[in-house]
Each structure stands twice: as C-alpha cells, then as structure tokens.
Amino acid sequence: MALGTVVRDVYTNTERQAMHRTLRDLLPSGDWSKAGLYCYWNPQNGEALYIGLSKDLPLRFAQHNSLKGKPGQGNKAMEIDDWFQTHDRLGFSIVLQSALADDVYEGNTKLAEGQLIEGYRALHEKFPPWNKISGSTDGHQYVGTNTAIWFDFMTGAADGLVVARRTIRELNDDATADLNEGRIHTSRTGMNYLAIDRKLDDAAILAGLKDTVERDAQITPYLADLYDFEGLRDYLMQPAPHPERLDASEIDDEAAVRAD
C-alpha cells in the first residue's frame, strides 16, 4: 500500500520542546491530518529504532519525549532519555496523511504500522530495537518487495520523490513548500505502489502529478495558476534534505554544548 509523504528531521536533547511546538503548528492543517506514522532512528548509521502510529502525532511526540505523561507508561520516554545520555542527536521522521483521510474509518496508519514492522521483521528476523510487538496483523498482507525501502526513506538511507524536500521544521517555516508538498502528496499515495530497483518509481509520481494538475485545471480553471506542474516538478527536483549529515565542526559544537 502507498504510505504517504515522508518528512525527516533530527533533534537534540534540548530541542525536544521546539520539535513538539513545530509539530503542533504543522499538524493538523489544511493539507495534513494529525494522524500518521512516525519513526525514531539513529542519525549515525541509519538504524531504525522504533516505528509507531498515532492519531495525534504532536501529542505522541510529547509523550515519548517526557513532555507529557510519565516515562515508561505506554511510551518510549525511558528509551529516549537513555539515548540522550550517550548520543547527541536522534532522528525523527513522520509519514503524513492527507487532511481528507478518515483514519478512524479507514485505519490507514494501523495497517501501515503492521506492514512496516512485519516487513522489517521479515528482512532482519527481529523487530526494531524499541518495538515489542508486530502491530496490526491485517497490515501484514501488504508486506512486499517495496516495504523495506520505506525504512530507508525515513532514516535517510535512500532518497525518492516520496520524501519531502524540507525537514519537519523547514516545512513548518516555509508556507510555499508546505503548499507544494500537499499538492504532490496525492500523487505519492495514489500512483506509486511498486518498488523498482529498490526505489519507488519516481516517474510514476511525476506522471500522476502532471495528470492531476491538468485534470484539475480543466475542472477548476483558477487552479491552473495556483498549481503549475512545471513549478512543482522543479520543486521536486531539489535534493531531499539530510539533517543527519553534519560536518565535523558542527558535531564538535554540539558535543561541546552537550558537555556544558
């Protein structure tokens, strides 16, 4: 099944509250539901640490990061607290759904979580380190050759047009990029189900986007000016962000801050 738009970011121990505020500002919105998948991962080696789902991504982030609730009671706050004892940064990615999606009725995030956890287990013969159960068994039926690549998209190991051209925080600060991503999202979820050579078929996303823009322009002419295919294609040709990649000076600066 097509899972959605992947948005990556990396944060430090002192940035927990800032990331939470960003998620509250970004979700929900005119384009995005607050329900979706999320992944915690190791920025140093791209290892997926935990895959989860939530009907309220900002709230769930707060619970996992010791900002709400009690650590260890239905959350991964203890694991994240322990992580920051020995690491400077933690990767965090979300897989967004459209605001038009009815997650209560359709159960997309529940199915997708089961698909990804089972796909990971099938590939590695184990769960991600912080996962204890396999998620929805109904989602297992969707496991296929395209499943494992979604972990690579979420952890920065692979790039493709399902990955947003901005980080979570950049997307929240860039209204034009947010509008572009919302427009492209339909093509990501509606057109691109199959993996080819360990990447989703980017050509199918572009073809679907072109068809959608042209169709909508015929139905509602004013959209032709609002959504220009050439402009959206140029936007998609920008490189996917890699917040996990720091140069040596930035790593030294972060380590010094953490030591203080």
Tab-separated table of C-alpha atoms in Angstrom:
chain	number	residue	atom	x	y	z
A	1	MET	CA	0.000	0.000	0.000
A	2	ALA	CA	1.154	3.567	-0.601
A	3	LEU	CA	2.040	5.133	2.718
A	4	GLY	CA	2.279	8.876	2.194
A	5	THR	CA	4.753	11.750	2.364
A	6	VAL	CA	7.926	11.130	4.391
A	7	VAL	CA	9.329	14.121	6.297
A	8	ARG	CA	12.665	13.703	8.093
A	9	ASP	CA	14.384	15.624	10.846
A	10	VAL	CA	16.973	15.241	13.606
A	11	TYR	CA	16.854	16.850	17.054
A	12	THR	CA	18.974	17.171	20.196
A	13	ASN	CA	18.039	16.677	23.820
A	14	THR	CA	17.499	20.409	24.293
A	15	GLU	CA	15.311	20.640	21.162
A	16	ARG	CA	12.513	18.357	22.368
A	17	GLN	CA	10.136	21.198	23.196
A	18	ALA	CA	10.956	23.063	19.982
A	19	MET	CA	10.183	19.989	17.889
A	20	HIS	CA	6.936	19.499	19.781
A	21	ARG	CA	5.895	23.096	19.102
A	22	THR	CA	6.690	22.619	15.427
A	23	LEU	CA	4.517	19.522	15.216
A	24	ARG	CA	1.652	21.347	16.923
A	25	ASP	CA	1.976	24.211	14.437
A	26	LEU	CA	2.184	21.915	11.416
A	27	LEU	CA	-0.459	19.326	12.344
A	28	PRO	CA	-3.287	19.318	11.646
A	29	SER	CA	-3.563	21.834	8.822
A	30	GLY	CA	-5.497	22.417	5.636
A	31	ASP	CA	-3.435	19.729	3.892
A	32	TRP	CA	-2.356	17.385	6.673
A	33	SER	CA	-4.050	15.135	9.201
A	34	LYS	CA	-2.547	14.932	12.685
A	35	ALA	CA	-2.705	11.129	12.363
A	36	GLY	CA	0.186	9.241	10.820
A	37	LEU	CA	3.218	7.030	11.209
A	38	TYR	CA	6.493	8.032	12.844
A	39	CYS	CA	9.955	6.565	13.167
A	40	TYR	CA	12.832	7.164	15.574
A	41	TRP	CA	16.262	6.339	14.153
A	42	ASN	CA	19.981	6.579	14.721
A	43	PRO	CA	21.449	9.502	12.713
A	44	GLN	CA	24.913	7.953	12.783
A	45	ASN	CA	24.116	4.715	10.965
A	46	GLY	CA	20.513	4.979	9.767
A	47	GLU	CA	19.265	2.187	12.039
A	48	ALA	CA	15.516	2.309	12.663
A	49	LEU	CA	14.908	2.232	16.424
A	50	TYR	CA	11.132	2.360	16.621
A	51	ILE	CA	8.154	2.557	14.286
A	52	GLY	CA	4.803	3.653	15.642
A	53	LEU	CA	1.454	5.140	14.773
A	54	SER	CA	-0.661	7.813	16.335
A	55	LYS	CA	-3.955	9.555	15.748
A	56	ASP	CA	-2.259	12.635	17.257
A	57	LEU	CA	1.397	12.907	16.239
A	58	PRO	CA	2.192	16.061	18.281
A	59	LEU	CA	0.752	14.541	21.455
A	60	ARG	CA	2.520	11.235	20.912
A	61	PHE	CA	5.845	13.002	20.405
A	62	ALA	CA	5.319	14.806	23.706
A	63	GLN	CA	4.583	11.533	25.492
A	64	HIS	CA	7.661	9.812	24.090
A	65	ASN	CA	9.899	12.770	24.959
A	66	SER	CA	8.958	13.206	28.631
A	67	LEU	CA	6.907	16.348	27.926
A	68	LYS	CA	3.570	14.770	28.884
A	69	GLY	CA	2.672	11.763	30.992
A	70	LYS	CA	5.051	9.564	32.960
A	71	PRO	CA	8.092	7.883	31.419
A	72	GLY	CA	7.621	4.167	30.849
A	73	GLN	CA	3.832	4.250	30.999
A	74	GLY	CA	2.756	3.478	27.450
A	75	ASN	CA	5.571	5.455	25.822
A	76	LYS	CA	9.263	5.308	24.879
A	77	ALA	CA	10.352	8.162	27.146
A	78	MET	CA	12.745	5.967	29.112
A	79	GLU	CA	14.406	4.742	25.918
A	80	ILE	CA	14.745	8.277	24.573
A	81	ASP	CA	16.045	9.616	27.892
A	82	ASP	CA	18.634	6.827	27.920
A	83	TRP	CA	19.516	7.550	24.296
A	84	PHE	CA	20.423	11.138	25.040
A	85	GLN	CA	22.715	10.034	27.832
A	86	THR	CA	25.119	8.663	25.229
A	87	HIS	CA	24.115	10.353	21.958
A	88	ASP	CA	23.888	13.962	20.857
A	89	ARG	CA	21.119	13.595	18.291
A	90	LEU	CA	18.077	11.449	17.494
A	91	GLY	CA	16.423	11.021	14.122
A	92	PHE	CA	12.668	11.506	13.880
A	93	SER	CA	10.528	11.120	10.781
A	94	ILE	CA	6.813	11.248	10.112
A	95	VAL	CA	4.732	9.784	7.295
A	96	LEU	CA	1.944	12.253	6.669
A	97	GLN	CA	-1.638	11.611	5.649
A	98	SER	CA	-3.975	13.970	3.856
A	99	ALA	CA	-6.363	16.033	5.964
A	100	LEU	CA	-9.121	14.384	3.908
A	101	ALA	CA	-8.164	10.920	5.140
A	102	ASP	CA	-10.569	9.420	7.662
A	103	ASP	CA	-8.170	7.490	9.842
A	104	VAL	CA	-10.865	6.361	12.252
A	105	TYR	CA	-12.843	4.734	9.443
A	106	GLU	CA	-10.069	3.706	7.056
A	107	GLY	CA	-7.432	2.780	9.640
A	108	ASN	CA	-4.561	3.604	7.303
A	109	THR	CA	-1.952	4.206	9.990
A	110	LYS	CA	-2.817	0.981	11.795
A	111	LEU	CA	-2.458	-1.062	8.619
A	112	ALA	CA	0.728	0.738	7.600
A	113	GLU	CA	2.346	0.218	11.001
A	114	GLY	CA	1.654	-3.516	10.807
A	115	GLN	CA	3.010	-3.616	7.271
A	116	LEU	CA	6.260	-1.865	8.170
A	117	ILE	CA	7.015	-3.721	11.399
A	118	GLU	CA	6.339	-7.086	9.784
A	119	GLY	CA	8.374	-6.070	6.733
A	120	TYR	CA	11.275	-5.125	8.988
A	121	ARG	CA	10.992	-8.423	10.872
A	122	ALA	CA	10.893	-10.401	7.631
A	123	LEU	CA	14.086	-8.693	6.431
A	124	HIS	CA	16.075	-8.637	9.690
A	125	GLU	CA	14.465	-11.557	11.589
A	126	LYS	CA	13.821	-9.235	14.524
A	127	PHE	CA	11.783	-6.148	15.439
A	128	PRO	CA	13.292	-2.650	15.552
A	129	PRO	CA	15.049	-2.398	18.956
A	130	TRP	CA	12.319	-0.400	20.714
A	131	ASN	CA	9.369	-2.311	19.203
A	132	LYS	CA	7.989	-5.223	21.176
A	133	ILE	CA	5.014	-6.338	19.061
A	134	SER	CA	4.292	-6.643	15.349
A	135	GLY	CA	1.406	-4.197	15.051
A	136	SER	CA	-1.781	-4.860	13.110
A	137	THR	CA	-1.866	-8.374	11.667
A	138	ASP	CA	-4.212	-7.044	8.972
A	139	GLY	CA	-1.340	-4.889	7.764
A	140	HIS	CA	0.901	-7.924	7.249
A	141	GLN	CA	-0.875	-8.758	3.996
A	142	TYR	CA	0.644	-5.649	2.403
A	143	VAL	CA	4.242	-6.678	3.042
A	144	GLY	CA	6.104	-6.995	-0.241
A	145	THR	CA	9.302	-6.110	-2.010
A	146	ASN	CA	8.554	-2.403	-1.566
A	147	THR	CA	8.134	-2.483	2.215
A	148	ALA	CA	11.719	-2.344	3.500
A	149	ILE	CA	12.613	0.695	1.394
A	150	TRP	CA	10.264	2.833	3.491
A	151	PHE	CA	12.645	2.480	6.434
A	152	ASP	CA	15.428	3.757	4.176
A	153	PHE	CA	13.301	6.746	3.201
A	154	MET	CA	12.545	7.531	6.845
A	155	THR	CA	16.135	7.150	8.058
A	156	GLY	CA	17.870	8.967	5.199
A	157	ALA	CA	19.437	5.830	3.732
A	158	ALA	CA	17.546	6.364	0.460
A	159	ASP	CA	16.015	9.274	-1.407
A	160	GLY	CA	12.977	9.331	-3.645
A	161	LEU	CA	10.100	11.590	-4.560
A	162	VAL	CA	8.025	10.277	-1.636
A	163	VAL	CA	10.434	12.221	0.606
A	164	ALA	CA	9.537	15.856	1.303
A	165	ARG	CA	12.032	18.439	0.053
A	166	ARG	CA	12.130	20.056	3.504
A	167	THR	CA	12.722	18.812	7.053
A	168	ILE	CA	9.846	18.889	9.537
A	169	ARG	CA	10.928	22.257	10.916
A	170	GLU	CA	11.733	23.687	7.495
A	171	LEU	CA	8.332	22.645	6.182
A	172	ASN	CA	6.615	24.395	9.053
A	173	ASP	CA	8.576	27.575	8.311
A	174	ASP	CA	8.054	27.541	4.531
A	175	ALA	CA	4.424	28.086	3.507
A	176	THR	CA	5.184	27.655	-0.190
A	177	ALA	CA	6.948	24.338	0.367
A	178	ASP	CA	4.078	23.176	2.580
A	179	LEU	CA	1.613	24.031	-0.188
A	180	ASN	CA	3.743	22.194	-2.753
A	181	GLU	CA	4.050	19.096	-0.590
A	182	GLY	CA	0.303	18.997	-0.026
A	183	ARG	CA	-0.289	19.125	-3.764
A	184	ILE	CA	2.276	16.421	-4.525
A	185	HIS	CA	1.009	14.162	-1.741
A	186	THR	CA	-1.958	12.884	-3.766
A	187	SER	CA	0.358	11.586	-6.476
A	188	ARG	CA	2.560	9.891	-3.904
A	189	THR	CA	-0.300	7.977	-2.328
A	190	GLY	CA	-2.402	7.394	-5.419
A	191	MET	CA	0.091	6.460	-8.113
A	192	ASN	CA	3.113	4.782	-6.595
A	193	TYR	CA	2.667	1.304	-5.176
A	194	LEU	CA	5.574	-0.677	-6.613
A	195	ALA	CA	9.297	-0.775	-5.990
A	196	ILE	CA	11.726	-0.825	-8.921
A	197	ASP	CA	15.440	-1.406	-8.275
A	198	ARG	CA	14.969	-0.698	-4.541
A	199	LYS	CA	13.319	2.657	-5.104
A	200	LEU	CA	9.746	3.644	-5.675
A	201	ASP	CA	9.005	4.626	-9.230
A	202	ASP	CA	9.603	8.374	-9.235
A	203	ALA	CA	8.463	8.581	-12.862
A	204	ALA	CA	5.006	7.372	-11.821
A	205	ILE	CA	4.738	10.132	-9.237
A	206	LEU	CA	5.632	12.783	-11.805
A	207	ALA	CA	3.227	11.322	-14.372
A	208	GLY	CA	0.439	11.173	-11.810
A	209	LEU	CA	1.131	14.719	-10.697
A	210	LYS	CA	1.004	16.001	-14.277
A	211	ASP	CA	-2.306	14.237	-14.936
A	212	THR	CA	-3.812	15.529	-11.693
A	213	VAL	CA	-2.761	19.131	-12.310
A	214	GLU	CA	-4.075	19.087	-15.877
A	215	ARG	CA	-7.379	17.485	-14.869
A	216	ASP	CA	-7.973	19.873	-12.002
A	217	ALA	CA	-7.143	22.869	-14.195
A	218	GLN	CA	-9.852	21.806	-16.634
A	219	ILE	CA	-12.401	21.326	-13.868
A	220	THR	CA	-11.436	24.451	-11.912
A	221	PRO	CA	-9.554	26.890	-14.181
A	222	TYR	CA	-8.206	29.119	-11.384
A	223	LEU	CA	-6.127	26.166	-10.143
A	224	ALA	CA	-4.003	26.414	-13.290
A	225	ASP	CA	-2.334	29.491	-11.820
A	226	LEU	CA	-2.221	28.161	-8.269
A	227	TYR	CA	-0.677	24.786	-9.156
A	228	ASP	CA	1.763	24.837	-12.047
A	229	PHE	CA	3.163	21.424	-12.982
A	230	GLU	CA	6.494	22.791	-14.165
A	231	GLY	CA	6.937	24.635	-10.897
A	232	LEU	CA	6.018	21.548	-8.846
A	233	ARG	CA	8.402	19.406	-10.898
A	234	ASP	CA	11.223	21.913	-10.370
A	235	TYR	CA	10.479	21.854	-6.648
A	236	LEU	CA	10.635	18.048	-6.609
A	237	MET	CA	13.979	18.112	-8.377
A	238	GLN	CA	15.515	19.828	-5.352
A	239	PRO	CA	17.584	17.412	-3.231
A	240	ALA	CA	15.905	15.682	-0.334
A	241	PRO	CA	17.171	17.030	2.998
A	242	HIS	CA	19.640	15.066	5.114
A	243	PRO	CA	19.620	16.643	8.586
A	244	GLU	CA	21.639	13.684	9.876
A	245	ARG	CA	24.690	14.812	7.911
A	246	LEU	CA	26.773	17.219	9.969
A	247	ASP	CA	30.271	18.363	9.175
A	248	ALA	CA	32.992	17.896	11.775
A	249	SER	CA	32.772	21.454	13.147
A	250	GLU	CA	29.028	21.176	13.738
A	251	ILE	CA	29.474	17.840	15.522
A	252	ASP	CA	32.173	19.330	17.746
A	253	ASP	CA	29.946	22.328	18.546
A	254	GLU	CA	27.046	20.067	19.509
A	255	ALA	CA	29.256	17.902	21.672
A	256	ALA	CA	30.562	20.990	23.472
A	257	VAL	CA	27.037	22.229	24.142
A	258	ARG	CA	26.053	18.820	25.487
A	259	ALA	CA	29.123	18.719	27.761
A	260	ASP	CA	28.186	22.103	29.270
